[in-house]
XYZ file of C-alpha atoms in Angstrom:
531
model
C 15.866 6.771 -27.435
C 14.553 7.811 -24.007
C 16.990 10.134 -22.241
C 15.175 12.898 -20.348
C 12.498 11.700 -17.904
C 10.029 13.900 -15.996
C 9.037 12.596 -12.566
C 5.893 14.099 -10.996
C 6.147 14.021 -7.197
C 9.005 13.417 -4.741
C 7.356 10.947 -2.383
C 8.567 7.370 -1.906
C 7.587 6.483 -5.490
C 9.174 9.572 -7.018
C 12.476 8.974 -5.234
C 12.530 5.379 -6.480
C 11.889 6.669 -10.008
C 14.795 9.129 -9.827
C 17.197 6.470 -8.548
C 16.156 3.896 -11.145
C 16.590 6.446 -13.930
C 20.094 7.269 -12.719
C 21.014 3.573 -12.517
C 20.100 3.193 -16.187
C 21.976 6.295 -17.325
C 18.870 8.444 -17.856
C 18.435 12.104 -16.885
C 15.523 12.509 -14.446
C 13.986 15.820 -13.460
C 11.564 15.583 -10.545
C 8.924 18.239 -9.924
C 7.699 18.573 -6.330
C 5.064 21.165 -5.466
C 6.044 21.365 -1.772
C 9.353 22.340 -0.180
C 10.546 18.871 0.828
C 10.525 15.168 -0.064
C 8.428 12.420 1.559
C 4.996 13.053 0.096
C 2.337 11.378 2.233
C 4.789 10.658 5.070
C 5.799 14.263 5.696
C 3.380 15.432 8.355
C 2.123 19.004 8.165
C -1.125 20.943 8.109
C -3.343 19.934 5.169
C -2.287 21.620 1.967
C -4.356 21.703 -1.197
C -3.153 19.223 -3.775
C -0.886 17.091 -1.589
C -1.366 14.041 0.612
C -1.947 14.557 4.322
C -1.737 12.365 7.427
C -2.626 12.746 11.109
C 0.064 13.235 13.738
C 0.019 9.691 15.184
C 0.252 7.633 11.986
C 2.430 4.520 12.250
C 3.408 2.113 9.486
C 1.417 -1.082 8.920
C 4.334 -2.915 7.302
C 7.450 -3.786 9.258
C 10.849 -2.327 8.417
C 12.267 -5.496 6.835
C 9.336 -5.719 4.418
C 8.816 -2.060 3.535
C 12.359 -0.811 2.884
C 13.858 0.037 -0.486
C 15.290 -3.209 -1.835
C 18.947 -2.147 -1.607
C 18.736 0.155 1.415
C 17.692 -1.585 4.677
C 16.474 0.434 7.633
C 19.065 1.189 10.337
C 19.242 -1.492 13.039
C 18.063 0.899 15.760
C 14.740 1.606 14.029
C 11.664 -0.158 15.504
C 9.859 -2.782 13.462
C 6.870 -0.482 12.996
C 7.587 3.200 13.113
C 6.042 6.591 13.536
C 5.783 8.740 10.426
C 8.647 10.951 11.621
C 11.040 7.968 11.765
C 9.999 6.873 8.288
C 10.523 10.415 7.018
C 14.058 10.325 8.451
C 14.710 7.090 6.564
C 13.357 8.584 3.324
C 15.711 11.556 3.735
C 18.676 9.224 4.369
C 17.811 7.296 1.214
C 17.692 10.482 -0.860
C 20.994 11.697 0.588
C 22.752 8.322 0.211
C 21.945 8.080 -3.498
C 22.348 11.838 -4.114
C 18.795 12.308 -5.390
C 18.008 15.817 -4.128
C 19.931 17.602 -6.871
C 17.492 16.176 -9.411
C 14.413 17.654 -7.675
C 12.868 21.070 -8.322
C 10.980 22.008 -5.178
C 8.013 24.396 -4.984
C 7.325 23.592 -8.626
C 3.781 22.686 -9.634
C 3.119 20.577 -12.730
C 0.090 22.185 -14.393
C -0.082 20.358 -17.717
C 1.278 17.199 -19.288
C 0.403 16.620 -22.925
C 1.639 14.739 -25.968
C 3.752 16.618 -28.440
C 2.303 16.918 -31.982
C 4.801 14.305 -33.208
C 4.174 11.921 -30.292
C 3.367 8.961 -32.541
C 6.950 9.173 -33.837
C 8.964 10.513 -30.894
C 6.864 9.518 -27.865
C 7.743 12.882 -26.318
C 5.722 14.955 -23.839
C 5.376 18.653 -23.113
C 5.442 19.338 -19.376
C 4.252 22.740 -18.187
C 5.299 23.829 -14.695
C 4.729 26.836 -12.499
C 7.123 28.267 -9.914
C 6.960 31.662 -8.206
C 4.239 32.708 -10.627
C 6.378 31.932 -13.670
C 5.353 29.294 -16.206
C 7.844 27.108 -18.056
C 7.431 24.434 -20.740
C 9.939 21.637 -21.293
C 10.090 18.571 -23.520
C 10.725 15.113 -22.045
C 11.179 11.715 -23.620
C 9.125 9.990 -20.897
C 6.968 10.827 -17.881
C 6.649 8.942 -14.584
C 3.550 9.947 -12.609
C 4.344 9.480 -8.918
C 1.764 11.804 -7.373
C 0.060 9.100 -5.298
C -3.612 8.435 -4.655
C -4.185 9.895 -1.174
C -4.585 13.474 -2.369
C -8.190 14.036 -3.444
C -10.709 13.028 -0.753
C -13.801 11.061 -1.673
C -16.681 12.708 0.189
C -19.893 11.033 -1.069
C -22.398 13.334 0.669
C -25.125 12.410 -1.854
C -25.127 8.906 -0.363
C -26.088 10.281 3.049
C -29.594 11.820 3.024
C -30.123 14.682 5.433
C -26.466 15.608 5.862
C -27.207 19.218 4.867
C -29.596 19.676 7.814
C -27.202 18.090 10.308
C -26.290 20.838 12.804
C -23.081 19.246 13.983
C -19.655 19.419 12.384
C -18.627 17.051 9.596
C -15.439 16.704 7.533
C -13.266 14.210 5.658
C -10.607 12.296 7.595
C -7.936 14.107 5.561
C -8.623 17.155 7.734
C -8.129 15.247 11.004
C -4.809 15.868 12.756
C -5.125 15.261 16.520
C -7.869 14.412 19.056
C -7.784 17.104 21.733
C -10.427 19.443 20.283
C -12.975 16.590 20.331
C -12.738 16.088 24.091
C -16.105 15.306 25.662
C -17.957 15.097 22.336
C -19.962 12.306 20.713
C -18.249 11.411 17.449
C -19.388 9.234 14.561
C -16.662 7.895 12.258
C -17.923 6.578 8.916
C -15.685 4.033 7.229
C -13.917 0.969 8.614
C -10.556 1.371 6.879
C -7.159 1.973 8.396
C -7.775 5.710 8.804
C -11.298 5.242 10.186
C -10.257 2.672 12.772
C -7.141 4.648 13.799
C -9.146 7.840 14.262
C -11.936 6.052 16.152
C -9.440 4.444 18.552
C -7.564 7.692 19.122
C -10.733 9.727 19.658
C -12.008 7.148 22.157
C -9.365 8.364 24.639
C -10.918 11.866 24.818
C -14.460 11.752 23.366
C -17.458 10.921 25.540
C -18.422 8.247 22.996
C -17.249 7.104 19.566
C -19.437 5.280 17.029
C -17.792 3.526 14.090
C -20.086 2.922 11.114
C -19.270 0.277 8.515
C -21.229 -0.632 5.417
C -19.653 -4.032 4.807
C -17.338 -4.827 7.743
C -13.692 -5.817 7.568
C -11.133 -8.223 8.904
C -8.980 -6.605 11.576
C -5.376 -7.712 12.035
C -2.728 -6.870 14.606
C 0.772 -5.829 13.646
C 2.059 -8.339 16.197
C 1.503 -11.930 15.030
C 2.521 -15.409 16.199
C 5.191 -15.418 18.916
C 5.359 -11.639 18.702
C 6.813 -11.491 15.192
C 5.641 -8.882 12.650
C 2.545 -10.099 10.814
C 3.933 -9.580 7.323
C 7.124 -11.542 7.929
C 4.940 -14.566 8.680
C 2.065 -14.003 6.243
C 3.689 -12.568 3.102
C 5.729 -15.589 1.982
C 6.184 -17.525 -1.231
C 5.146 -20.728 0.514
C 1.799 -19.327 1.651
C 1.169 -17.891 -1.812
C 1.980 -21.241 -3.435
C -0.237 -23.071 -0.953
C -3.131 -20.686 -1.592
C -2.825 -21.290 -5.321
C -2.785 -25.105 -5.232
C -5.418 -25.740 -2.575
C -9.087 -26.127 -3.554
C -10.897 -22.811 -3.101
C -13.192 -24.262 -0.426
C -10.251 -25.371 1.693
C -8.296 -22.180 0.981
C -11.280 -20.028 2.020
C -11.758 -22.047 5.210
C -8.104 -21.635 6.161
C -8.244 -17.918 5.384
C -11.302 -17.280 7.559
C -9.876 -19.451 10.325
C -6.620 -17.501 10.222
C -8.382 -14.157 10.379
C -10.474 -15.301 13.342
C -7.557 -16.846 15.211
C -7.246 -14.082 17.837
C -10.928 -13.153 18.200
C -14.220 -13.925 16.472
C -15.082 -10.943 14.333
C -18.821 -11.561 14.465
C -18.697 -11.096 18.246
C -17.411 -7.551 17.722
C -19.650 -6.491 14.824
C -16.671 -6.500 12.466
C -17.269 -9.579 10.289
C -17.140 -8.602 6.585
C -20.208 -9.393 4.492
C -18.021 -11.370 2.101
C -15.881 -13.229 4.596
C -13.746 -14.987 1.967
C -12.798 -11.749 0.199
C -9.045 -11.077 0.185
C -9.666 -7.346 0.373
C -6.924 -5.621 2.361
C -7.741 -5.972 6.078
C -7.621 -3.216 8.655
C -4.464 -3.081 10.780
C -5.220 -1.940 14.298
C -3.841 -3.392 17.518
C -6.354 -1.613 19.787
C -9.760 -1.639 18.086
C -11.028 -4.942 19.576
C -10.128 -3.830 23.112
C -11.726 -0.410 22.554
C -14.919 -2.146 21.452
C -14.712 -4.515 24.434
C -14.362 -1.518 26.758
C -17.429 0.135 25.197
C -15.683 3.357 24.219
C -16.044 2.464 20.531
C -19.431 1.123 19.401
C -19.786 -0.564 16.032
C -22.770 0.506 13.926
C -24.092 -0.408 10.444
C -24.289 2.011 7.537
C -26.031 5.357 8.006
C -29.536 5.569 6.568
C -30.297 9.208 7.328
C -28.920 12.245 9.135
C -31.194 14.444 11.226
C -30.468 17.760 12.916
C -28.731 16.284 15.953
C -29.144 12.535 15.496
C -28.325 9.711 13.100
C -30.599 6.897 11.882
C -28.778 3.673 10.988
C -29.779 0.931 8.562
C -30.814 -1.402 11.401
C -33.380 1.140 12.635
C -31.407 2.292 15.667
C -31.033 6.003 16.325
C -28.130 7.740 18.022
C -28.990 11.117 19.496
C -26.846 14.152 20.253
C -24.059 13.436 17.782
C -21.634 16.371 17.707
C -19.115 15.440 15.015
C -19.020 13.199 11.952
C -15.725 12.121 10.390
C -15.993 10.713 6.857
C -13.144 8.201 6.501
C -14.399 7.352 3.016
C -11.127 7.118 1.154
C -9.785 8.953 -1.848
C -10.442 9.217 -5.561
C -7.961 9.085 -8.425
C -7.404 12.419 -10.100
C -4.753 13.795 -12.443
C -5.551 17.482 -12.915
C -2.264 18.078 -14.728
C -3.127 15.608 -17.510
C -4.523 17.449 -20.516
C -6.121 14.176 -21.644
C -7.278 12.354 -18.501
C -8.504 9.427 -20.618
C -4.885 8.353 -21.145
C -4.947 6.913 -17.626
C -8.705 6.502 -17.191
C -9.339 4.951 -20.569
C -12.503 2.971 -19.858
C -15.654 3.914 -17.919
C -13.663 6.582 -16.040
C -11.716 3.761 -14.328
C -7.937 3.534 -14.108
C -6.917 1.122 -16.884
C -3.219 0.278 -16.813
C -1.175 -2.668 -18.066
C 0.588 -4.259 -15.071
C -1.043 -1.457 -13.074
C 1.570 0.893 -14.553
C 1.344 1.531 -18.286
C -1.504 3.157 -20.274
C -2.084 0.478 -22.948
C -3.323 2.682 -25.788
C -0.304 4.972 -26.126
C 1.350 4.922 -29.555
C 4.699 4.938 -27.736
C 5.040 3.441 -24.212
C 6.647 6.489 -22.589
C 4.382 7.099 -19.594
C 4.267 5.130 -16.344
C 1.955 5.585 -13.349
C 3.754 4.442 -10.204
C 2.301 3.456 -6.835
C -1.390 2.919 -7.627
C -1.438 -0.863 -7.103
C -2.629 -1.949 -3.647
C -1.949 -5.327 -2.097
C -1.381 -7.072 1.214
C 2.175 -5.833 1.002
C 4.266 -2.665 1.333
C 4.215 0.207 -1.152
C 7.923 1.165 -1.170
C 9.320 -2.086 -2.670
C 6.289 -2.297 -4.975
C 6.952 1.181 -6.357
C 10.674 0.431 -6.587
C 10.105 -2.661 -8.744
C 7.464 -0.856 -10.821
C 10.035 1.823 -11.644
C 12.650 -0.755 -12.631
C 10.118 -2.431 -14.945
C 8.882 0.850 -16.437
C 12.365 2.064 -17.306
C 13.157 -1.219 -19.050
C 9.988 -0.638 -21.094
C 11.082 2.932 -21.903
C 14.413 1.608 -23.122
C 12.842 -1.118 -25.241
C 14.515 -3.849 -23.182
C 11.172 -5.213 -21.981
C 9.006 -5.979 -25.019
C 5.298 -5.304 -24.666
C 2.523 -7.413 -26.210
C -0.023 -5.913 -28.615
C -2.677 -3.487 -27.388
C -5.379 -6.166 -27.621
C -3.256 -8.586 -25.599
C -2.591 -5.920 -22.975
C -6.318 -5.196 -22.722
C -7.044 -8.925 -22.402
C -4.516 -9.099 -19.568
C -6.160 -6.109 -17.873
C -9.603 -7.723 -18.212
C -8.303 -10.987 -16.794
C -6.774 -9.165 -13.823
C -10.015 -7.228 -13.285
C -11.951 -10.504 -13.217
C -9.596 -11.953 -10.618
C -9.774 -8.745 -8.603
C -13.577 -8.888 -8.589
C -13.466 -12.523 -7.435
C -10.880 -12.113 -4.678
C -11.273 -8.505 -3.551
C -14.843 -7.555 -4.436
C -16.131 -4.522 -6.306
C -13.527 -1.843 -5.656
C -12.045 1.055 -7.619
C -8.562 0.278 -6.290
C -6.060 -1.786 -8.273
C -5.838 -4.655 -5.792
C -3.715 -7.723 -6.357
C -1.710 -10.415 -4.575
C 1.649 -9.008 -3.497
C 3.980 -11.950 -4.163
C 2.294 -12.862 -7.458
C 2.451 -9.267 -8.703
C 6.055 -8.711 -7.660
C 7.155 -11.962 -9.295
C 5.314 -11.014 -12.494
C 7.257 -7.754 -12.789
C 10.511 -9.351 -11.650
C 10.256 -12.155 -14.220
C 9.795 -9.640 -17.039
C 13.083 -7.891 -16.245
C 15.090 -10.939 -15.114
C 15.308 -10.293 -11.367
C 12.965 -12.941 -9.941
C 14.899 -15.279 -7.620
C 15.347 -18.790 -9.031
C 14.467 -20.938 -6.023
C 15.300 -24.269 -7.694
C 18.724 -23.051 -8.760
C 19.350 -21.650 -5.301
C 18.359 -24.983 -3.802
C 21.297 -26.559 -5.639
C 23.819 -23.770 -5.153
C 22.798 -22.123 -1.861
C 20.213 -24.288 -0.032
C 20.157 -22.135 3.103
C 19.257 -19.060 1.077
C 16.745 -21.028 -1.007
C 14.825 -22.155 2.083
C 14.742 -18.627 3.462
C 13.552 -17.209 0.130
C 10.732 -19.760 -0.208
C 9.569 -20.294 3.369
C 10.666 -16.993 4.887
C 9.251 -13.521 4.299
C 9.191 -12.265 0.715
C 11.365 -9.308 1.641
C 12.441 -6.697 -0.946
C 16.066 -7.898 -0.943
C 14.987 -10.991 -2.892
C 14.599 -8.853 -5.997
C 18.240 -7.735 -5.825
C 19.803 -11.220 -5.789
C 20.294 -11.439 -9.542
C 19.854 -9.673 -12.853
C 19.928 -5.926 -13.584
C 20.347 -3.879 -10.411
C 21.845 -6.802 -8.479
C 22.981 -5.745 -4.993
C 25.933 -7.489 -3.371
C 24.403 -7.136 0.096
C 21.097 -8.855 -0.765
C 22.055 -12.362 0.410
C 23.345 -11.136 3.760
C 20.294 -8.917 4.236
C 17.965 -11.906 3.701
C 19.863 -14.237 6.033
C 20.055 -11.647 8.828
C 16.542 -10.147 8.565
C 15.220 -12.060 11.580
C 18.176 -10.876 13.679
C 17.408 -7.237 12.893
C 13.744 -7.818 13.681
C 14.522 -9.206 17.151
C 17.168 -6.571 17.831
C 14.435 -3.931 17.672
C 12.449 -5.533 20.509
C 14.984 -7.450 22.626
C 16.100 -4.361 24.506
C 16.184 -6.174 27.862
C 18.057 -9.419 28.430
C 15.754 -12.144 29.761
C 16.096 -15.882 30.453
C 15.268 -18.130 27.519
C 11.773 -19.636 27.603
C 11.368 -23.448 27.667
C 11.277 -24.945 24.177
C 7.945 -26.144 22.818
C 7.060 -29.819 23.257
C 8.559 -31.738 20.275
C 5.289 -33.407 19.358
C 3.875 -30.023 18.282
C 6.457 -29.868 15.519
C 5.564 -33.414 14.469
C 1.869 -32.511 14.377
C 2.698 -29.471 12.257
C 4.509 -31.612 9.701
C 1.647 -34.125 9.622
C -0.848 -31.312 9.082
C 1.202 -29.984 6.180
C 1.365 -33.447 4.603
C -2.413 -33.754 4.994
C -2.924 -30.428 3.199
C -0.719 -31.554 0.329
C -2.604 -34.867 0.126
C -5.958 -33.058 -0.019
C -4.622 -30.699 -2.682
C -3.486 -33.689 -4.752
C -6.848 -35.417 -4.438
C -8.782 -32.300 -5.513
C -6.479 -31.412 -8.436
């Protein structure tokens, strides 16, 4: 029987793990190497071994989509918020559910290993260090919640000549604020969220910013149709269902058309090489305008560094470059694992069943939380992962055989390669993944049943945003406030922006609604013909 659970890390995933353990009557002990909770979202000077952000980081998911599933954000919080506001919310969550007393701060986990009788007990030895003193404890299960934005990936071998470059270069993890780059020419390598954010911010003080991308990327704004948050309109069960039933050719065409709806990416040098890839897009409201103003210049991949200049793959040369920022992402690393192959069991790649469980363990008593990436928020993903993992620990969620788990992993890897390209990240579709976990533990909303018993809620669940509250409507961990939270989510979204009373705008011409319905019927007809 699993009773004592070690939780490594007190970020958003670690807090979810503690709470889920307590809900199921388990005894969690969380080890946090720093002096406070929050993990990635607690801004401070870079510290070895912990995640780090720059001062101006804002969320890419809106508050209704990224909250813990039974703890909505306060009404006065903006839809997208600065890291300090999110940190305040995280602290409120920890205080509300009385989680802090289960955390040992300034305690570093140095070793996690199986006990000699692991094949019988499933127990782990966890070695920690605090104030120079080492302590070993035995736990029935371990939840690894240390995140994946800790160890920077700095592939200098891929950039010939970097050693003779006389300027300054560093990984984006070290970037905090723009002022010290005033008047300089800066090259940012990597068109991800960090790279684009840093390039845009530096463009307000640098003499020129160049943004180098190997393969391009779709760029989305946080503000979508009619000013609503993008994810409340895009991350829905209806859109997921439509994407699954439509022929791939039609689905790809609609996807590319949707991504190009506000501006043509090829006109800005941003178009991804694989335009139909569902790889997570970049979220930046300002990058297109910065490019249009000429203060950010898009460039292809770097071919070679010289002493003061950079040669790009297209043969162009940029002279007098002062600073290079490598926004080249992060690598997975678990230095506290005595046997790293438990998590990286094949070709040094993370190999986890459901993106959570090492499949080859004799006893399923370890879970890795928060590694899965999707076009969706991390907090509710980690929350549901924890709920699933604990049901596995308790034997209430039966696992298939090792070979079946490996087959499932291989199938998911094949789909990932098809939809998201060759990437080391565990990418997946948000709604599909959440429903898969929810179904296994009996918390997936039953839309057909709701249609008979609560049609208003059913329509909102299917056509509205797939908000975290949906996974608290039924089953273990049911929350009495879930229905109300779903039916009032649009009100809270508007309350954050309607801070000045204005006259109502004229309603749209009715024929537009008719055309929309006809278009939907046409899509369904085409899907039927192709199936």
